[in-house]
Amino acid sequence: MAPKPTTLTTKVESGSPYQLDHEQVLKASTALLKHITTTETAKSKKAGTQNLLAQNDDDDAESTPVWLTLTTKKHIIDKTKLKPFKISVPHPLNTSTTTTICLIVADPQRTYKDIIASPAFPAELSKRIIKVVGVDKIKKKYKQYEAQRKLFAEHDIFLADDRVITLLPKLLGKTFYKSTTKRPIPISIQAEAPRSEGKKIAKAKGEGAPKAAEPKKIAAEVEKAISSALVTLSSSTNSAIRIGYASWDAQKLADNLESVVNTVIEKYVPKQWRGVRGIHVKGPETMSLPIWLADELWVEDEDVLDESVVREIEERVVEKKNKKRKTRGIEGSEIEEKGGEEKKQKLESNDDKLDDEIALRKELLKIQKEDAAKDLDAVPVVVKKTKKVKKVEEEAIEEEAAVPVVVKKTKKAKKVAA
């Protein structure tokens, strides 16, 4: 007997939770990492350089990222959100001590600069936060595109106070939000509001801005943000999430992948597992390796029509198309017949009677033009004289009257006068 084929797809039953197959995840992770390493080695040999990926295994910032692609049956959300969501993973994504951080805070910025420089703040983390900038300074100093590009290039990670995170797309523009590479990550760095019986106490008038949180709490928020996997949701059926690097081993990558998949599906995917169409893992320049695929392309059973209904709809569509074709064919034949008759009439009307009629009409038109020209000559043109023209004419008449007229007499006239 032939062995039964193993299928990758698994049908998701309504109401029953479904988990990834760990063996399948580990197998796909191993194959992907092997392919990336082989490809990088071949490229480096071709270029005549050494394979930096093999030498710098611990340098996660410079390593090749590995992406999880989640495809859903319907759009995850209706409107794209520029604010990324944080997902805790077993293995942090940014552990390099050389990674630089820029912290964007609500004003006054001096409060948070002092906290980060204080002895209570972890020294290792404080060295990585090389810039703390307030919103007012961003408005004044980073208006120009070149200034924004310079800020973008100077730091590896950008963190932002969650009170001002919604203002940053307008202030920083496409320099930061064109891609998700260095999009600011929201963190909570203000002190928690006092509570009474589980409810927040309203702030008194004139109390001012909320106080900053303790150094330990801010440090914990920063560590959580830079080590988490970031999810940016858009109004589409496909989401890409960075889950690790090609320098990792397959087990670490599989752990992060399973953690991210379970969290995203439970929190953000409509209908959870029933809304998932496929899960893949890939590198920047590799094909996607499938990890999980759904048998059903629909979400609810009501979305699927019976075969009889489908046939009836198909028959109606075909019938409608045939009617349109017939109508177009009849109209086209009528137009062709009319056009043919007109052509025949024109050919047949080329006789002596038509020539005489045309010549007669031309003669009549010529006579009408001549009569119109005579009428224009007969009509006196009345020109309204201005005062200046009248004055000039009167002066000319007076001058003619003042000049004596000398008449030269002939011999005959002289005899008659004598």
JSON list of N, CA and C in Angstrom, two decimals, residues 100-175:
[
{"chain": "A", "resi": 100, "resn": "THR", "atom": "N", "xyz": [21.22, 52.36, 19.25]},
{"chain": "A", "resi": 100, "resn": "THR", "atom": "CA", "xyz": [20.94, 53.68, 19.83]},
{"chain": "A", "resi": 100, "resn": "THR", "atom": "C", "xyz": [19.44, 53.93, 19.84]},
{"chain": "A", "resi": 101, "resn": "ILE", "atom": "N", "xyz": [18.99, 54.67, 20.87]},
{"chain": "A", "resi": 101, "resn": "ILE", "atom": "CA", "xyz": [17.56, 54.92, 21.07]},
{"chain": "A", "resi": 101, "resn": "ILE", "atom": "C", "xyz": [17.32, 56.42, 21.18]},
{"chain": "A", "resi": 102, "resn": "CYS", "atom": "N", "xyz": [16.25, 56.89, 20.54]},
{"chain": "A", "resi": 102, "resn": "CYS", "atom": "CA", "xyz": [15.78, 58.26, 20.67]},
{"chain": "A", "resi": 102, "resn": "CYS", "atom": "C", "xyz": [14.41, 58.23, 21.34]},
{"chain": "A", "resi": 103, "resn": "LEU", "atom": "N", "xyz": [14.24, 58.99, 22.41]},
{"chain": "A", "resi": 103, "resn": "LEU", "atom": "CA", "xyz": [12.99, 59.01, 23.17]},
{"chain": "A", "resi": 103, "resn": "LEU", "atom": "C", "xyz": [12.27, 60.33, 22.94]},
{"chain": "A", "resi": 104, "resn": "ILE", "atom": "N", "xyz": [11.06, 60.26, 22.41]},
{"chain": "A", "resi": 104, "resn": "ILE", "atom": "CA", "xyz": [10.23, 61.46, 22.17]},
{"chain": "A", "resi": 104, "resn": "ILE", "atom": "C", "xyz": [9.19, 61.53, 23.30]},
{"chain": "A", "resi": 105, "resn": "VAL", "atom": "N", "xyz": [9.17, 62.65, 24.01]},
{"chain": "A", "resi": 105, "resn": "VAL", "atom": "CA", "xyz": [8.34, 62.76, 25.21]},
{"chain": "A", "resi": 105, "resn": "VAL", "atom": "C", "xyz": [7.44, 63.99, 25.14]},
{"chain": "A", "resi": 106, "resn": "ALA", "atom": "N", "xyz": [6.47, 64.02, 26.04]},
{"chain": "A", "resi": 106, "resn": "ALA", "atom": "CA", "xyz": [5.64, 65.21, 26.22]},
{"chain": "A", "resi": 106, "resn": "ALA", "atom": "C", "xyz": [6.43, 66.25, 27.01]},
{"chain": "A", "resi": 107, "resn": "ASP", "atom": "N", "xyz": [6.17, 67.50, 26.74]},
{"chain": "A", "resi": 107, "resn": "ASP", "atom": "CA", "xyz": [6.91, 68.57, 27.43]},
{"chain": "A", "resi": 107, "resn": "ASP", "atom": "C", "xyz": [6.49, 68.63, 28.90]},
{"chain": "A", "resi": 108, "resn": "PRO", "atom": "N", "xyz": [7.40, 69.04, 29.79]},
{"chain": "A", "resi": 108, "resn": "PRO", "atom": "CA", "xyz": [8.79, 69.47, 29.53]},
{"chain": "A", "resi": 108, "resn": "PRO", "atom": "C", "xyz": [9.75, 68.29, 29.40]},
{"chain": "A", "resi": 109, "resn": "GLN", "atom": "N", "xyz": [10.66, 68.38, 28.44]},
{"chain": "A", "resi": 109, "resn": "GLN", "atom": "CA", "xyz": [11.58, 67.28, 28.18]},
{"chain": "A", "resi": 109, "resn": "GLN", "atom": "C", "xyz": [12.66, 67.16, 29.25]},
{"chain": "A", "resi": 110, "resn": "ARG", "atom": "N", "xyz": [12.94, 68.26, 29.94]},
{"chain": "A", "resi": 110, "resn": "ARG", "atom": "CA", "xyz": [13.99, 68.26, 30.97]},
{"chain": "A", "resi": 110, "resn": "ARG", "atom": "C", "xyz": [13.68, 67.26, 32.08]},
{"chain": "A", "resi": 111, "resn": "THR", "atom": "N", "xyz": [12.39, 67.06, 32.40]},
{"chain": "A", "resi": 111, "resn": "THR", "atom": "CA", "xyz": [12.00, 66.11, 33.45]},
{"chain": "A", "resi": 111, "resn": "THR", "atom": "C", "xyz": [12.50, 64.71, 33.13]},
{"chain": "A", "resi": 112, "resn": "TYR", "atom": "N", "xyz": [12.33, 64.28, 31.89]},
{"chain": "A", "resi": 112, "resn": "TYR", "atom": "CA", "xyz": [12.70, 62.91, 31.50]},
{"chain": "A", "resi": 112, "resn": "TYR", "atom": "C", "xyz": [14.21, 62.79, 31.26]},
{"chain": "A", "resi": 113, "resn": "LYS", "atom": "N", "xyz": [14.86, 63.88, 30.86]},
{"chain": "A", "resi": 113, "resn": "LYS", "atom": "CA", "xyz": [16.32, 63.86, 30.73]},
{"chain": "A", "resi": 113, "resn": "LYS", "atom": "C", "xyz": [16.97, 63.62, 32.09]},
{"chain": "A", "resi": 114, "resn": "ASP", "atom": "N", "xyz": [16.44, 64.28, 33.11]},
{"chain": "A", "resi": 114, "resn": "ASP", "atom": "CA", "xyz": [16.98, 64.11, 34.46]},
{"chain": "A", "resi": 114, "resn": "ASP", "atom": "C", "xyz": [16.75, 62.70, 34.98]},
{"chain": "A", "resi": 115, "resn": "ILE", "atom": "N", "xyz": [15.58, 62.13, 34.68]},
{"chain": "A", "resi": 115, "resn": "ILE", "atom": "CA", "xyz": [15.28, 60.76, 35.15]},
{"chain": "A", "resi": 115, "resn": "ILE", "atom": "C", "xyz": [16.24, 59.75, 34.53]},
{"chain": "A", "resi": 116, "resn": "ILE", "atom": "N", "xyz": [16.48, 59.87, 33.21]},
{"chain": "A", "resi": 116, "resn": "ILE", "atom": "CA", "xyz": [17.37, 58.93, 32.52]},
{"chain": "A", "resi": 116, "resn": "ILE", "atom": "C", "xyz": [18.82, 59.09, 32.98]},
{"chain": "A", "resi": 117, "resn": "ALA", "atom": "N", "xyz": [19.20, 60.31, 33.35]},
{"chain": "A", "resi": 117, "resn": "ALA", "atom": "CA", "xyz": [20.57, 60.55, 33.83]},
{"chain": "A", "resi": 117, "resn": "ALA", "atom": "C", "xyz": [20.74, 60.25, 35.31]},
{"chain": "A", "resi": 118, "resn": "SER", "atom": "N", "xyz": [19.66, 59.97, 36.01]},
{"chain": "A", "resi": 118, "resn": "SER", "atom": "CA", "xyz": [19.74, 59.72, 37.45]},
{"chain": "A", "resi": 118, "resn": "SER", "atom": "C", "xyz": [20.36, 58.34, 37.75]},
{"chain": "A", "resi": 119, "resn": "PRO", "atom": "N", "xyz": [20.96, 58.16, 38.93]},
{"chain": "A", "resi": 119, "resn": "PRO", "atom": "CA", "xyz": [21.57, 56.86, 39.30]},
{"chain": "A", "resi": 119, "resn": "PRO", "atom": "C", "xyz": [20.54, 55.74, 39.41]},
{"chain": "A", "resi": 120, "resn": "ALA", "atom": "N", "xyz": [19.25, 56.10, 39.66]},
{"chain": "A", "resi": 120, "resn": "ALA", "atom": "CA", "xyz": [18.22, 55.07, 39.80]},
{"chain": "A", "resi": 120, "resn": "ALA", "atom": "C", "xyz": [17.88, 54.40, 38.48]},
{"chain": "A", "resi": 121, "resn": "PHE", "atom": "N", "xyz": [18.23, 55.04, 37.37]},
{"chain": "A", "resi": 121, "resn": "PHE", "atom": "CA", "xyz": [17.95, 54.47, 36.04]},
{"chain": "A", "resi": 121, "resn": "PHE", "atom": "C", "xyz": [19.10, 53.53, 35.67]},
{"chain": "A", "resi": 122, "resn": "PRO", "atom": "N", "xyz": [18.81, 52.33, 35.10]},
{"chain": "A", "resi": 122, "resn": "PRO", "atom": "CA", "xyz": [19.88, 51.38, 34.75]},
{"chain": "A", "resi": 122, "resn": "PRO", "atom": "C", "xyz": [20.92, 52.02, 33.83]},
{"chain": "A", "resi": 123, "resn": "ALA", "atom": "N", "xyz": [22.19, 51.88, 34.20]},
{"chain": "A", "resi": 123, "resn": "ALA", "atom": "CA", "xyz": [23.28, 52.55, 33.47]},
{"chain": "A", "resi": 123, "resn": "ALA", "atom": "C", "xyz": [23.42, 52.02, 32.05]},
{"chain": "A", "resi": 124, "resn": "GLU", "atom": "N", "xyz": [23.29, 50.69, 31.85]},
{"chain": "A", "resi": 124, "resn": "GLU", "atom": "CA", "xyz": [23.44, 50.11, 30.52]},
{"chain": "A", "resi": 124, "resn": "GLU", "atom": "C", "xyz": [22.39, 50.64, 29.54]},
{"chain": "A", "resi": 125, "resn": "LEU", "atom": "N", "xyz": [21.16, 50.78, 30.05]},
{"chain": "A", "resi": 125, "resn": "LEU", "atom": "CA", "xyz": [20.08, 51.27, 29.20]},
{"chain": "A", "resi": 125, "resn": "LEU", "atom": "C", "xyz": [20.21, 52.77, 28.98]},
{"chain": "A", "resi": 126, "resn": "SER", "atom": "N", "xyz": [20.69, 53.48, 29.99]},
{"chain": "A", "resi": 126, "resn": "SER", "atom": "CA", "xyz": [20.86, 54.93, 29.87]},
{"chain": "A", "resi": 126, "resn": "SER", "atom": "C", "xyz": [21.88, 55.29, 28.79]},
{"chain": "A", "resi": 127, "resn": "LYS", "atom": "N", "xyz": [22.93, 54.46, 28.63]},
{"chain": "A", "resi": 127, "resn": "LYS", "atom": "CA", "xyz": [23.93, 54.72, 27.60]},
{"chain": "A", "resi": 127, "resn": "LYS", "atom": "C", "xyz": [23.34, 54.60, 26.20]},
{"chain": "A", "resi": 128, "resn": "ARG", "atom": "N", "xyz": [22.34, 53.74, 26.04]},
{"chain": "A", "resi": 128, "resn": "ARG", "atom": "CA", "xyz": [21.74, 53.52, 24.71]},
{"chain": "A", "resi": 128, "resn": "ARG", "atom": "C", "xyz": [20.77, 54.63, 24.34]},
{"chain": "A", "resi": 129, "resn": "ILE", "atom": "N", "xyz": [20.15, 55.29, 25.33]},
{"chain": "A", "resi": 129, "resn": "ILE", "atom": "CA", "xyz": [19.22, 56.40, 25.05]},
{"chain": "A", "resi": 129, "resn": "ILE", "atom": "C", "xyz": [20.05, 57.67, 24.92]},
{"chain": "A", "resi": 130, "resn": "ILE", "atom": "N", "xyz": [20.44, 57.99, 23.71]},
{"chain": "A", "resi": 130, "resn": "ILE", "atom": "CA", "xyz": [21.38, 59.09, 23.50]},
{"chain": "A", "resi": 130, "resn": "ILE", "atom": "C", "xyz": [20.67, 60.42, 23.20]},
{"chain": "A", "resi": 131, "resn": "LYS", "atom": "N", "xyz": [19.34, 60.37, 23.05]},
{"chain": "A", "resi": 131, "resn": "LYS", "atom": "CA", "xyz": [18.62, 61.61, 22.78]},
{"chain": "A", "resi": 131, "resn": "LYS", "atom": "C", "xyz": [17.22, 61.55, 23.38]},
{"chain": "A", "resi": 132, "resn": "VAL", "atom": "N", "xyz": [16.84, 62.64, 24.07]},
{"chain": "A", "resi": 132, "resn": "VAL", "atom": "CA", "xyz": [15.48, 62.83, 24.60]},
{"chain": "A", "resi": 132, "resn": "VAL", "atom": "C", "xyz": [14.99, 64.16, 24.06]},
{"chain": "A", "resi": 133, "resn": "VAL", "atom": "N", "xyz": [13.89, 64.15, 23.32]},
{"chain": "A", "resi": 133, "resn": "VAL", "atom": "CA", "xyz": [13.39, 65.36, 22.67]},
{"chain": "A", "resi": 133, "resn": "VAL", "atom": "C", "xyz": [11.90, 65.50, 22.92]},
{"chain": "A", "resi": 134, "resn": "GLY", "atom": "N", "xyz": [11.48, 66.75, 23.18]},
{"chain": "A", "resi": 134, "resn": "GLY", "atom": "CA", "xyz": [10.07, 67.05, 23.41]},
{"chain": "A", "resi": 134, "resn": "GLY", "atom": "C", "xyz": [9.34, 67.39, 22.12]},
{"chain": "A", "resi": 135, "resn": "VAL", "atom": "N", "xyz": [8.01, 67.44, 22.22]},
{"chain": "A", "resi": 135, "resn": "VAL", "atom": "CA", "xyz": [7.19, 67.72, 21.03]},
{"chain": "A", "resi": 135, "resn": "VAL", "atom": "C", "xyz": [7.42, 69.14, 20.53]},
{"chain": "A", "resi": 136, "resn": "ASP", "atom": "N", "xyz": [7.53, 70.11, 21.44]},
{"chain": "A", "resi": 136, "resn": "ASP", "atom": "CA", "xyz": [7.75, 71.49, 21.01]},
{"chain": "A", "resi": 136, "resn": "ASP", "atom": "C", "xyz": [9.04, 71.64, 20.23]},
{"chain": "A", "resi": 137, "resn": "LYS", "atom": "N", "xyz": [10.08, 70.94, 20.65]},
{"chain": "A", "resi": 137, "resn": "LYS", "atom": "CA", "xyz": [11.36, 71.03, 19.95]},
{"chain": "A", "resi": 137, "resn": "LYS", "atom": "C", "xyz": [11.26, 70.40, 18.57]},
{"chain": "A", "resi": 138, "resn": "ILE", "atom": "N", "xyz": [10.49, 69.31, 18.46]},
{"chain": "A", "resi": 138, "resn": "ILE", "atom": "CA", "xyz": [10.30, 68.68, 17.14]},
{"chain": "A", "resi": 138, "resn": "ILE", "atom": "C", "xyz": [9.58, 69.64, 16.20]},
{"chain": "A", "resi": 139, "resn": "LYS", "atom": "N", "xyz": [8.58, 70.36, 16.73]},
{"chain": "A", "resi": 139, "resn": "LYS", "atom": "CA", "xyz": [7.83, 71.32, 15.90]},
{"chain": "A", "resi": 139, "resn": "LYS", "atom": "C", "xyz": [8.74, 72.43, 15.38]},
{"chain": "A", "resi": 140, "resn": "LYS", "atom": "N", "xyz": [9.67, 72.88, 16.22]},
{"chain": "A", "resi": 140, "resn": "LYS", "atom": "CA", "xyz": [10.51, 74.02, 15.85]},
{"chain": "A", "resi": 140, "resn": "LYS", "atom": "C", "xyz": [11.75, 73.59, 15.05]},
{"chain": "A", "resi": 141, "resn": "LYS", "atom": "N", "xyz": [12.41, 72.52, 15.49]},
{"chain": "A", "resi": 141, "resn": "LYS", "atom": "CA", "xyz": [13.71, 72.16, 14.93]},
{"chain": "A", "resi": 141, "resn": "LYS", "atom": "C", "xyz": [13.63, 71.19, 13.76]},
{"chain": "A", "resi": 142, "resn": "TYR", "atom": "N", "xyz": [12.56, 70.38, 13.70]},
{"chain": "A", "resi": 142, "resn": "TYR", "atom": "CA", "xyz": [12.50, 69.32, 12.69]},
{"chain": "A", "resi": 142, "resn": "TYR", "atom": "C", "xyz": [11.32, 69.51, 11.73]},
{"chain": "A", "resi": 143, "resn": "LYS", "atom": "N", "xyz": [11.12, 70.76, 11.33]},
{"chain": "A", "resi": 143, "resn": "LYS", "atom": "CA", "xyz": [10.08, 71.05, 10.33]},
{"chain": "A", "resi": 143, "resn": "LYS", "atom": "C", "xyz": [10.53, 70.63, 8.94]},
{"chain": "A", "resi": 144, "resn": "GLN", "atom": "N", "xyz": [11.80, 70.92, 8.64]},
{"chain": "A", "resi": 144, "resn": "GLN", "atom": "CA", "xyz": [12.32, 70.68, 7.30]},
{"chain": "A", "resi": 144, "resn": "GLN", "atom": "C", "xyz": [12.56, 69.20, 7.06]},
{"chain": "A", "resi": 145, "resn": "TYR", "atom": "N", "xyz": [12.45, 68.81, 5.80]},
{"chain": "A", "resi": 145, "resn": "TYR", "atom": "CA", "xyz": [12.62, 67.41, 5.41]},
{"chain": "A", "resi": 145, "resn": "TYR", "atom": "C", "xyz": [14.04, 66.93, 5.68]},
{"chain": "A", "resi": 146, "resn": "GLU", "atom": "N", "xyz": [15.04, 67.78, 5.44]},
{"chain": "A", "resi": 146, "resn": "GLU", "atom": "CA", "xyz": [16.43, 67.38, 5.66]},
{"chain": "A", "resi": 146, "resn": "GLU", "atom": "C", "xyz": [16.71, 67.13, 7.13]},
{"chain": "A", "resi": 147, "resn": "ALA", "atom": "N", "xyz": [16.13, 67.96, 8.01]},
{"chain": "A", "resi": 147, "resn": "ALA", "atom": "CA", "xyz": [16.31, 67.76, 9.45]},
{"chain": "A", "resi": 147, "resn": "ALA", "atom": "C", "xyz": [15.67, 66.45, 9.91]},
{"chain": "A", "resi": 148, "resn": "GLN", "atom": "N", "xyz": [14.51, 66.12, 9.34]},
{"chain": "A", "resi": 148, "resn": "GLN", "atom": "CA", "xyz": [13.85, 64.85, 9.68]},
{"chain": "A", "resi": 148, "resn": "GLN", "atom": "C", "xyz": [14.68, 63.66, 9.22]},
{"chain": "A", "resi": 149, "resn": "ARG", "atom": "N", "xyz": [15.25, 63.75, 8.04]},
{"chain": "A", "resi": 149, "resn": "ARG", "atom": "CA", "xyz": [16.08, 62.66, 7.52]},
{"chain": "A", "resi": 149, "resn": "ARG", "atom": "C", "xyz": [17.34, 62.47, 8.37]},
{"chain": "A", "resi": 150, "resn": "LYS", "atom": "N", "xyz": [17.90, 63.57, 8.84]},
{"chain": "A", "resi": 150, "resn": "LYS", "atom": "CA", "xyz": [19.09, 63.49, 9.69]},
{"chain": "A", "resi": 150, "resn": "LYS", "atom": "C", "xyz": [18.76, 62.80, 11.01]},
{"chain": "A", "resi": 151, "resn": "LEU", "atom": "N", "xyz": [17.63, 63.19, 11.62]},
{"chain": "A", "resi": 151, "resn": "LEU", "atom": "CA", "xyz": [17.19, 62.55, 12.86]},
{"chain": "A", "resi": 151, "resn": "LEU", "atom": "C", "xyz": [16.93, 61.06, 12.65]},
{"chain": "A", "resi": 152, "resn": "PHE", "atom": "N", "xyz": [16.31, 60.73, 11.52]},
{"chain": "A", "resi": 152, "resn": "PHE", "atom": "CA", "xyz": [15.99, 59.34, 11.20]},
{"chain": "A", "resi": 152, "resn": "PHE", "atom": "C", "xyz": [17.26, 58.49, 11.07]},
{"chain": "A", "resi": 153, "resn": "ALA", "atom": "N", "xyz": [18.31, 59.07, 10.50]},
{"chain": "A", "resi": 153, "resn": "ALA", "atom": "CA", "xyz": [19.56, 58.32, 10.25]},
{"chain": "A", "resi": 153, "resn": "ALA", "atom": "C", "xyz": [20.43, 58.22, 11.49]},
{"chain": "A", "resi": 154, "resn": "GLU", "atom": "N", "xyz": [20.24, 59.09, 12.46]},
{"chain": "A", "resi": 154, "resn": "GLU", "atom": "CA", "xyz": [21.13, 59.13, 13.62]},
{"chain": "A", "resi": 154, "resn": "GLU", "atom": "C", "xyz": [20.82, 58.06, 14.67]},
{"chain": "A", "resi": 155, "resn": "HIS", "atom": "N", "xyz": [19.60, 57.46, 14.64]},
{"chain": "A", "resi": 155, "resn": "HIS", "atom": "CA", "xyz": [19.20, 56.52, 15.69]},
{"chain": "A", "resi": 155, "resn": "HIS", "atom": "C", "xyz": [18.62, 55.25, 15.07]},
{"chain": "A", "resi": 156, "resn": "ASP", "atom": "N", "xyz": [18.73, 54.16, 15.84]},
{"chain": "A", "resi": 156, "resn": "ASP", "atom": "CA", "xyz": [18.24, 52.86, 15.38]},
{"chain": "A", "resi": 156, "resn": "ASP", "atom": "C", "xyz": [16.79, 52.60, 15.78]},
{"chain": "A", "resi": 157, "resn": "ILE", "atom": "N", "xyz": [16.40, 53.05, 16.97]},
{"chain": "A", "resi": 157, "resn": "ILE", "atom": "CA", "xyz": [15.06, 52.81, 17.50]},
{"chain": "A", "resi": 157, "resn": "ILE", "atom": "C", "xyz": [14.48, 54.14, 18.01]},
{"chain": "A", "resi": 158, "resn": "PHE", "atom": "N", "xyz": [13.21, 54.35, 17.75]},
{"chain": "A", "resi": 158, "resn": "PHE", "atom": "CA", "xyz": [12.51, 55.54, 18.25]},
{"chain": "A", "resi": 158, "resn": "PHE", "atom": "C", "xyz": [11.36, 55.11, 19.15]},
{"chain": "A", "resi": 159, "resn": "LEU", "atom": "N", "xyz": [11.36, 55.63, 20.37]},
{"chain": "A", "resi": 159, "resn": "LEU", "atom": "CA", "xyz": [10.29, 55.40, 21.32]},
{"chain": "A", "resi": 159, "resn": "LEU", "atom": "C", "xyz": [9.56, 56.71, 21.55]},
{"chain": "A", "resi": 160, "resn": "ALA", "atom": "N", "xyz": [8.25, 56.63, 21.81]},
{"chain": "A", "resi": 160, "resn": "ALA", "atom": "CA", "xyz": [7.46, 57.85, 21.98]},
{"chain": "A", "resi": 160, "resn": "ALA", "atom": "C", "xyz": [6.47, 57.68, 23.12]},
{"chain": "A", "resi": 161, "resn": "ASP", "atom": "N", "xyz": [6.29, 58.75, 23.87]},
{"chain": "A", "resi": 161, "resn": "ASP", "atom": "CA", "xyz": [5.28, 58.79, 24.93]},
{"chain": "A", "resi": 161, "resn": "ASP", "atom": "C", "xyz": [3.91, 58.56, 24.30]},
{"chain": "A", "resi": 162, "resn": "ASP", "atom": "N", "xyz": [3.13, 57.65, 24.88]},
{"chain": "A", "resi": 162, "resn": "ASP", "atom": "CA", "xyz": [1.84, 57.33, 24.26]},
{"chain": "A", "resi": 162, "resn": "ASP", "atom": "C", "xyz": [0.86, 58.50, 24.30]},
{"chain": "A", "resi": 163, "resn": "ARG", "atom": "N", "xyz": [1.17, 59.56, 25.04]},
{"chain": "A", "resi": 163, "resn": "ARG", "atom": "CA", "xyz": [0.32, 60.75, 25.05]},
{"chain": "A", "resi": 163, "resn": "ARG", "atom": "C", "xyz": [0.50, 61.60, 23.80]},
{"chain": "A", "resi": 164, "resn": "VAL", "atom": "N", "xyz": [1.65, 61.45, 23.12]},
{"chain": "A", "resi": 164, "resn": "VAL", "atom": "CA", "xyz": [1.94, 62.28, 21.95]},
{"chain": "A", "resi": 164, "resn": "VAL", "atom": "C", "xyz": [2.11, 61.44, 20.69]},
{"chain": "A", "resi": 165, "resn": "ILE", "atom": "N", "xyz": [1.93, 60.13, 20.78]},
{"chain": "A", "resi": 165, "resn": "ILE", "atom": "CA", "xyz": [2.18, 59.25, 19.63]},
{"chain": "A", "resi": 165, "resn": "ILE", "atom": "C", "xyz": [1.30, 59.58, 18.44]},
{"chain": "A", "resi": 166, "resn": "THR", "atom": "N", "xyz": [0.08, 60.06, 18.69]},
{"chain": "A", "resi": 166, "resn": "THR", "atom": "CA", "xyz": [-0.84, 60.37, 17.59]},
{"chain": "A", "resi": 166, "resn": "THR", "atom": "C", "xyz": [-0.48, 61.68, 16.88]},
{"chain": "A", "resi": 167, "resn": "LEU", "atom": "N", "xyz": [0.36, 62.51, 17.48]},
{"chain": "A", "resi": 167, "resn": "LEU", "atom": "CA", "xyz": [0.78, 63.77, 16.85]},
{"chain": "A", "resi": 167, "resn": "LEU", "atom": "C", "xyz": [1.95, 63.58, 15.89]},
{"chain": "A", "resi": 168, "resn": "LEU", "atom": "N", "xyz": [2.68, 62.50, 16.05]},
{"chain": "A", "resi": 168, "resn": "LEU", "atom": "CA", "xyz": [3.93, 62.32, 15.31]},
{"chain": "A", "resi": 168, "resn": "LEU", "atom": "C", "xyz": [3.77, 62.10, 13.81]},
{"chain": "A", "resi": 169, "resn": "PRO", "atom": "N", "xyz": [2.73, 61.40, 13.32]},
{"chain": "A", "resi": 169, "resn": "PRO", "atom": "CA", "xyz": [2.62, 61.26, 11.85]},
{"chain": "A", "resi": 169, "resn": "PRO", "atom": "C", "xyz": [2.58, 62.60, 11.13]},
{"chain": "A", "resi": 170, "resn": "LYS", "atom": "N", "xyz": [1.94, 63.59, 11.72]},
{"chain": "A", "resi": 170, "resn": "LYS", "atom": "CA", "xyz": [1.87, 64.91, 11.08]},
{"chain": "A", "resi": 170, "resn": "LYS", "atom": "C", "xyz": [3.19, 65.65, 11.24]},
{"chain": "A", "resi": 171, "resn": "LEU", "atom": "N", "xyz": [3.87, 65.48, 12.39]},
{"chain": "A", "resi": 171, "resn": "LEU", "atom": "CA", "xyz": [5.10, 66.21, 12.65]},
{"chain": "A", "resi": 171, "resn": "LEU", "atom": "C", "xyz": [6.31, 65.61, 11.93]},
{"chain": "A", "resi": 172, "resn": "LEU", "atom": "N", "xyz": [6.38, 64.28, 11.85]},
{"chain": "A", "resi": 172, "resn": "LEU", "atom": "CA", "xyz": [7.55, 63.62, 11.26]},
{"chain": "A", "resi": 172, "resn": "LEU", "atom": "C", "xyz": [7.33, 63.17, 9.82]},
{"chain": "A", "resi": 173, "resn": "GLY", "atom": "N", "xyz": [6.06, 63.07, 9.40]},
{"chain": "A", "resi": 173, "resn": "GLY", "atom": "CA", "xyz": [5.74, 62.83, 8.00]},
{"chain": "A", "resi": 173, "resn": "GLY", "atom": "C", "xyz": [6.22, 61.50, 7.45]},
{"chain": "A", "resi": 174, "resn": "LYS", "atom": "N", "xyz": [6.35, 61.47, 6.11]},
{"chain": "A", "resi": 174, "resn": "LYS", "atom": "CA", "xyz": [6.66, 60.21, 5.42]},
{"chain": "A", "resi": 174, "resn": "LYS", "atom": "C", "xyz": [8.08, 59.73, 5.69]},
{"chain": "A", "resi": 175, "resn": "THR", "atom": "N", "xyz": [8.95, 60.61, 6.21]},
{"chain": "A", "resi": 175, "resn": "THR", "atom": "CA", "xyz": [10.31, 60.18, 6.53]},
{"chain": "A", "resi": 175, "resn": "THR", "atom": "C", "xyz": [10.29, 59.01, 7.51]}
]
